[in-house]
Amino acid sequence: MARSGTSFVRTWQHWRRGRDLSVPVRSTTVEDTNRRFLLYGVLPLWVVPAVADWWMHKKTRIEHTSGVKESAVHALMMTEAGVPVAMGLLARINPLVLSVMGGAAVAHGATALYDVSLATAEREVRPVEQHIHSFLEVLPLSAMAFTACLHADEVRATLRGGPGRHDWALLPKDRPLPAKYLAWLGAVICAGVILPYAEEFSRCLRARRLEPAS
């Protein structure tokens, strides 16, 4: 076990050893177009409905209704979406990563259903908020679909049970995404997801502390 852990650390110590993956702006090939839309369309646009949903929670005063419980569920859903996204951005796409993406998508959908059930029992969930939820549910599936199309050979390997030597190992990409892109996307996610929902959770905790004891 210790040797396996040491090997994993060594594998990731020089995770940027390969030449950066090029994402040509002017290329019109199917692969480049799909990759460009995934990286510069689907992933950053995911932040837009996330911010809109946060605003709806604030507008309906979540801190005085479903409060900490619903806000914690939002944090869980962000984790369910964030883990496969991080793996897809940093790790080699193989049956392990694709299986995590699929499992996370199922878990995210189930948690989203619970979230809506919890919210509607405690506060007003307006039609526009429900519509925002539809975007938040479909975008993870869209990202997974684009990833699968870009790695059809790994999808086949997954369906065959992952018989290859490295199919179930978490390995860095042979050609990592550009550091500037990762930094830019990280900043977008931090500003549009992490900070707003951290503020929401903090607001809910503060409101609960101020509630009179029953």
mmCIF file of C-alpha atoms in Angstrom:
data_model
loop_
_atom_site.group_PDB
_atom_site.id
_atom_site.type_symbol
_atom_site.label_atom_id
_atom_site.label_comp_id
_atom_site.label_asym_id
_atom_site.label_seq_id
_atom_site.Cartn_x
_atom_site.Cartn_y
_atom_site.Cartn_z
ATOM 1 C CA MET A 1 0.000 0.000 0.000
ATOM 2 C CA ALA A 2 2.827 2.399 0.883
ATOM 3 C CA ARG A 3 4.573 1.639 -2.402
ATOM 4 C CA SER A 4 1.347 2.280 -4.316
ATOM 5 C CA GLY A 5 0.915 5.641 -2.575
ATOM 6 C CA THR A 6 4.526 6.606 -3.297
ATOM 7 C CA SER A 7 4.115 5.638 -6.948
ATOM 8 C CA PHE A 8 0.967 7.770 -7.206
ATOM 9 C CA VAL A 9 2.751 10.811 -5.768
ATOM 10 C CA ARG A 10 5.715 10.341 -8.110
ATOM 11 C CA THR A 11 3.405 10.031 -11.088
ATOM 12 C CA TRP A 12 1.830 13.396 -10.317
ATOM 13 C CA GLN A 13 4.992 15.234 -9.251
ATOM 14 C CA HIS A 14 5.754 16.164 -12.841
ATOM 15 C CA TRP A 15 2.224 16.210 -14.189
ATOM 16 C CA ARG A 16 3.065 19.018 -16.629
ATOM 17 C CA ARG A 17 5.994 17.181 -18.179
ATOM 18 C CA GLY A 18 4.221 16.784 -21.522
ATOM 19 C CA ARG A 19 3.770 19.454 -24.165
ATOM 20 C CA ASP A 20 0.623 21.520 -23.596
ATOM 21 C CA LEU A 21 -2.448 20.499 -25.566
ATOM 22 C CA SER A 22 -3.109 22.934 -28.377
ATOM 23 C CA VAL A 23 -6.670 24.213 -28.809
ATOM 24 C CA PRO A 24 -6.569 26.053 -32.166
ATOM 25 C CA VAL A 25 -8.916 28.996 -32.381
ATOM 26 C CA ARG A 26 -9.373 28.913 -36.150
ATOM 27 C CA SER A 27 -9.482 25.163 -36.724
ATOM 28 C CA THR A 28 -12.819 23.819 -37.967
ATOM 29 C CA THR A 29 -12.104 20.103 -37.567
ATOM 30 C CA VAL A 30 -14.733 18.218 -35.574
ATOM 31 C CA GLU A 31 -12.320 17.333 -32.770
ATOM 32 C CA ASP A 32 -10.949 20.850 -32.326
ATOM 33 C CA THR A 33 -14.416 22.399 -32.531
ATOM 34 C CA ASN A 34 -15.835 20.017 -29.933
ATOM 35 C CA ARG A 35 -12.900 20.527 -27.586
ATOM 36 C CA ARG A 36 -13.049 24.319 -27.993
ATOM 37 C CA PHE A 37 -16.787 24.407 -27.277
ATOM 38 C CA LEU A 38 -16.359 22.171 -24.225
ATOM 39 C CA LEU A 39 -13.493 24.191 -22.746
ATOM 40 C CA TYR A 40 -14.622 27.707 -23.648
ATOM 41 C CA GLY A 41 -18.375 27.214 -23.856
ATOM 42 C CA VAL A 42 -19.905 24.501 -21.696
ATOM 43 C CA LEU A 43 -17.573 24.724 -18.683
ATOM 44 C CA PRO A 44 -17.458 28.517 -18.152
ATOM 45 C CA LEU A 45 -21.140 28.944 -19.068
ATOM 46 C CA TRP A 46 -21.983 26.559 -16.239
ATOM 47 C CA VAL A 47 -21.234 29.470 -13.903
ATOM 48 C CA VAL A 48 -24.073 31.607 -15.310
ATOM 49 C CA PRO A 49 -27.015 29.499 -14.045
ATOM 50 C CA ALA A 50 -25.071 28.843 -10.824
ATOM 51 C CA VAL A 51 -24.942 32.574 -10.072
ATOM 52 C CA ALA A 52 -28.585 32.979 -11.139
ATOM 53 C CA ASP A 53 -29.623 30.165 -8.784
ATOM 54 C CA TRP A 54 -27.660 31.729 -5.907
ATOM 55 C CA TRP A 55 -29.463 35.018 -6.565
ATOM 56 C CA MET A 56 -32.857 33.300 -6.464
ATOM 57 C CA HIS A 57 -31.947 31.689 -3.130
ATOM 58 C CA LYS A 58 -30.999 35.100 -1.780
ATOM 59 C CA LYS A 59 -34.135 36.728 -3.153
ATOM 60 C CA THR A 60 -36.359 34.141 -1.460
ATOM 61 C CA ARG A 61 -34.398 34.533 1.837
ATOM 62 C CA ILE A 62 -33.090 30.997 2.077
ATOM 63 C CA GLU A 63 -31.402 31.806 5.399
ATOM 64 C CA HIS A 64 -34.827 32.214 7.052
ATOM 65 C CA THR A 65 -36.494 29.171 5.468
ATOM 66 C CA SER A 66 -34.655 25.971 4.512
ATOM 67 C CA GLY A 67 -31.420 27.553 5.737
ATOM 68 C CA VAL A 68 -28.259 25.592 6.465
ATOM 69 C CA LYS A 69 -29.751 22.252 5.450
ATOM 70 C CA GLU A 70 -30.478 23.279 1.859
ATOM 71 C CA SER A 71 -27.260 25.277 1.570
ATOM 72 C CA ALA A 72 -25.294 22.190 2.637
ATOM 73 C CA VAL A 73 -27.050 20.206 -0.104
ATOM 74 C CA HIS A 74 -25.897 22.856 -2.597
ATOM 75 C CA ALA A 75 -22.319 22.332 -1.378
ATOM 76 C CA LEU A 76 -22.741 18.583 -1.872
ATOM 77 C CA MET A 77 -23.952 19.087 -5.446
ATOM 78 C CA MET A 78 -20.994 21.362 -6.193
ATOM 79 C CA THR A 79 -18.687 18.623 -4.947
ATOM 80 C CA GLU A 80 -20.468 16.012 -7.074
ATOM 81 C CA ALA A 81 -19.932 18.215 -10.112
ATOM 82 C CA GLY A 82 -16.506 19.559 -9.169
ATOM 83 C CA VAL A 83 -14.696 16.250 -8.643
ATOM 84 C CA PRO A 84 -15.328 14.846 -12.157
ATOM 85 C CA VAL A 85 -14.657 18.259 -13.726
ATOM 86 C CA ALA A 86 -11.278 18.460 -11.961
ATOM 87 C CA MET A 87 -10.453 14.908 -13.013
ATOM 88 C CA GLY A 88 -11.418 15.653 -16.604
ATOM 89 C CA LEU A 89 -9.266 18.777 -16.698
ATOM 90 C CA LEU A 90 -6.168 17.301 -15.082
ATOM 91 C CA ALA A 91 -6.201 13.520 -15.503
ATOM 92 C CA ARG A 92 -5.918 11.220 -18.489
ATOM 93 C CA ILE A 93 -9.364 10.257 -19.732
ATOM 94 C CA ASN A 94 -9.718 6.520 -19.176
ATOM 95 C CA PRO A 95 -12.386 4.086 -17.874
ATOM 96 C CA LEU A 96 -11.743 5.222 -14.290
ATOM 97 C CA VAL A 97 -12.376 8.890 -15.059
ATOM 98 C CA LEU A 98 -15.352 8.137 -17.318
ATOM 99 C CA SER A 99 -16.884 5.902 -14.634
ATOM 100 C CA VAL A 100 -16.464 8.626 -12.011
ATOM 101 C CA MET A 101 -18.113 11.107 -14.385
ATOM 102 C CA GLY A 102 -21.058 8.778 -14.973
ATOM 103 C CA GLY A 103 -21.485 7.955 -11.292
ATOM 104 C CA ALA A 104 -21.232 11.608 -10.317
ATOM 105 C CA ALA A 105 -23.870 12.536 -12.902
ATOM 106 C CA VAL A 106 -26.293 9.998 -11.412
ATOM 107 C CA ALA A 107 -25.521 11.159 -7.860
ATOM 108 C CA HIS A 108 -25.896 14.811 -8.864
ATOM 109 C CA GLY A 109 -29.289 14.134 -10.441
ATOM 110 C CA ALA A 110 -30.532 12.294 -7.349
ATOM 111 C CA THR A 111 -29.272 15.040 -5.034
ATOM 112 C CA ALA A 112 -30.883 17.703 -7.236
ATOM 113 C CA LEU A 113 -34.228 15.919 -6.895
ATOM 114 C CA TYR A 114 -33.837 15.847 -3.110
ATOM 115 C CA ASP A 115 -32.802 19.514 -3.118
ATOM 116 C CA VAL A 116 -35.963 20.601 -4.932
ATOM 117 C CA SER A 117 -38.138 18.458 -2.641
ATOM 118 C CA LEU A 118 -36.504 20.072 0.393
ATOM 119 C CA ALA A 119 -36.741 23.598 -1.003
ATOM 120 C CA THR A 120 -40.386 23.459 -2.087
ATOM 121 C CA ALA A 121 -41.416 22.335 1.404
ATOM 122 C CA GLU A 122 -39.680 25.292 3.055
ATOM 123 C CA ARG A 123 -39.675 28.279 0.699
ATOM 124 C CA GLU A 124 -41.122 29.615 -2.541
ATOM 125 C CA VAL A 125 -39.451 28.083 -5.586
ATOM 126 C CA ARG A 126 -40.543 30.201 -8.516
ATOM 127 C CA PRO A 127 -40.884 28.929 -12.114
ATOM 128 C CA VAL A 128 -37.794 30.881 -13.182
ATOM 129 C CA GLU A 129 -35.739 29.117 -10.506
ATOM 130 C CA GLN A 130 -37.012 25.739 -11.710
ATOM 131 C CA HIS A 131 -35.950 26.709 -15.227
ATOM 132 C CA ILE A 132 -32.487 27.640 -13.932
ATOM 133 C CA HIS A 133 -32.293 24.199 -12.323
ATOM 134 C CA SER A 134 -32.850 22.586 -15.720
ATOM 135 C CA PHE A 135 -29.647 24.218 -17.006
ATOM 136 C CA LEU A 136 -27.720 23.145 -13.924
ATOM 137 C CA GLU A 137 -28.852 19.558 -14.451
ATOM 138 C CA VAL A 138 -28.196 19.314 -18.188
ATOM 139 C CA LEU A 139 -24.788 21.031 -18.335
ATOM 140 C CA PRO A 140 -22.939 18.252 -16.437
ATOM 141 C CA LEU A 141 -24.427 15.724 -18.861
ATOM 142 C CA SER A 142 -23.405 17.921 -21.797
ATOM 143 C CA ALA A 143 -19.831 18.130 -20.523
ATOM 144 C CA MET A 144 -19.702 14.357 -20.087
ATOM 145 C CA ALA A 145 -21.151 13.803 -23.576
ATOM 146 C CA PHE A 146 -18.557 16.060 -25.211
ATOM 147 C CA THR A 147 -15.788 14.320 -23.270
ATOM 148 C CA ALA A 148 -17.065 10.910 -24.370
ATOM 149 C CA CYS A 149 -17.172 12.020 -28.022
ATOM 150 C CA LEU A 150 -13.564 13.238 -27.795
ATOM 151 C CA HIS A 151 -12.446 9.922 -26.282
ATOM 152 C CA ALA A 152 -14.525 7.309 -28.072
ATOM 153 C CA ASP A 153 -11.763 4.686 -27.736
ATOM 154 C CA GLU A 154 -11.831 5.047 -23.935
ATOM 155 C CA VAL A 155 -15.627 4.774 -23.942
ATOM 156 C CA ARG A 156 -15.293 1.447 -25.760
ATOM 157 C CA ALA A 157 -12.694 0.331 -23.222
ATOM 158 C CA THR A 158 -15.061 1.291 -20.379
ATOM 159 C CA LEU A 159 -17.909 -0.712 -21.918
ATOM 160 C CA ARG A 160 -15.558 -3.692 -22.160
ATOM 161 C CA GLY A 161 -14.725 -3.463 -18.469
ATOM 162 C CA GLY A 162 -11.449 -1.588 -18.783
ATOM 163 C CA PRO A 163 -9.096 -4.455 -19.625
ATOM 164 C CA GLY A 164 -6.031 -2.268 -20.173
ATOM 165 C CA ARG A 165 -3.156 -1.993 -17.716
ATOM 166 C CA HIS A 166 -3.754 1.683 -16.909
ATOM 167 C CA ASP A 167 -7.527 1.775 -17.379
ATOM 168 C CA TRP A 168 -8.242 2.107 -13.650
ATOM 169 C CA ALA A 169 -5.305 4.305 -12.668
ATOM 170 C CA LEU A 170 -5.562 8.035 -12.019
ATOM 171 C CA LEU A 171 -2.826 9.363 -14.301
ATOM 172 C CA PRO A 172 -1.924 12.889 -15.437
ATOM 173 C CA LYS A 173 -2.679 13.834 -19.026
ATOM 174 C CA ASP A 174 0.065 13.110 -21.554
ATOM 175 C CA ARG A 175 -0.604 16.594 -22.948
ATOM 176 C CA PRO A 176 -1.932 18.834 -20.144
ATOM 177 C CA LEU A 177 -4.264 21.725 -20.742
ATOM 178 C CA PRO A 178 -2.494 25.118 -20.866
ATOM 179 C CA ALA A 179 -1.731 26.534 -17.415
ATOM 180 C CA LYS A 180 -3.247 29.896 -18.421
ATOM 181 C CA TYR A 181 -6.530 28.229 -19.299
ATOM 182 C CA LEU A 182 -6.655 26.285 -16.030
ATOM 183 C CA ALA A 183 -5.909 29.479 -14.056
ATOM 184 C CA TRP A 184 -8.583 31.425 -15.957
ATOM 185 C CA LEU A 185 -11.223 28.726 -15.497
ATOM 186 C CA GLY A 186 -10.288 28.362 -11.824
ATOM 187 C CA ALA A 187 -10.782 32.101 -11.330
ATOM 188 C CA VAL A 188 -14.184 31.966 -13.082
ATOM 189 C CA ILE A 189 -15.332 29.053 -10.898
ATOM 190 C CA CYS A 190 -14.056 30.716 -7.743
ATOM 191 C CA ALA A 191 -15.798 34.020 -8.519
ATOM 192 C CA GLY A 192 -19.030 32.517 -9.847
ATOM 193 C CA VAL A 193 -19.520 29.406 -7.707
ATOM 194 C CA ILE A 194 -17.276 29.032 -4.667
ATOM 195 C CA LEU A 195 -17.509 32.575 -3.297
ATOM 196 C CA PRO A 196 -21.284 33.080 -3.793
ATOM 197 C CA TYR A 197 -22.206 29.747 -2.234
ATOM 198 C CA ALA A 198 -19.720 30.202 0.606
ATOM 199 C CA GLU A 199 -21.454 33.526 1.266
ATOM 200 C CA GLU A 200 -24.827 31.758 1.209
ATOM 201 C CA PHE A 201 -23.719 29.094 3.684
ATOM 202 C CA SER A 202 -22.190 31.732 5.952
ATOM 203 C CA ARG A 203 -25.390 33.784 5.802
ATOM 204 C CA CYS A 204 -27.473 30.723 6.709
ATOM 205 C CA LEU A 205 -25.199 29.889 9.658
ATOM 206 C CA ARG A 206 -25.371 33.465 10.890
ATOM 207 C CA ALA A 207 -29.177 33.495 10.674
ATOM 208 C CA ARG A 208 -29.426 30.213 12.560
ATOM 209 C CA ARG A 209 -27.251 31.563 15.378
ATOM 210 C CA LEU A 210 -29.503 34.612 15.667
ATOM 211 C CA GLU A 211 -32.725 32.605 15.799
ATOM 212 C CA PRO A 212 -34.398 32.686 19.229
ATOM 213 C CA ALA A 213 -34.210 29.414 21.129
ATOM 214 C CA SER A 214 -37.495 27.509 21.019
#
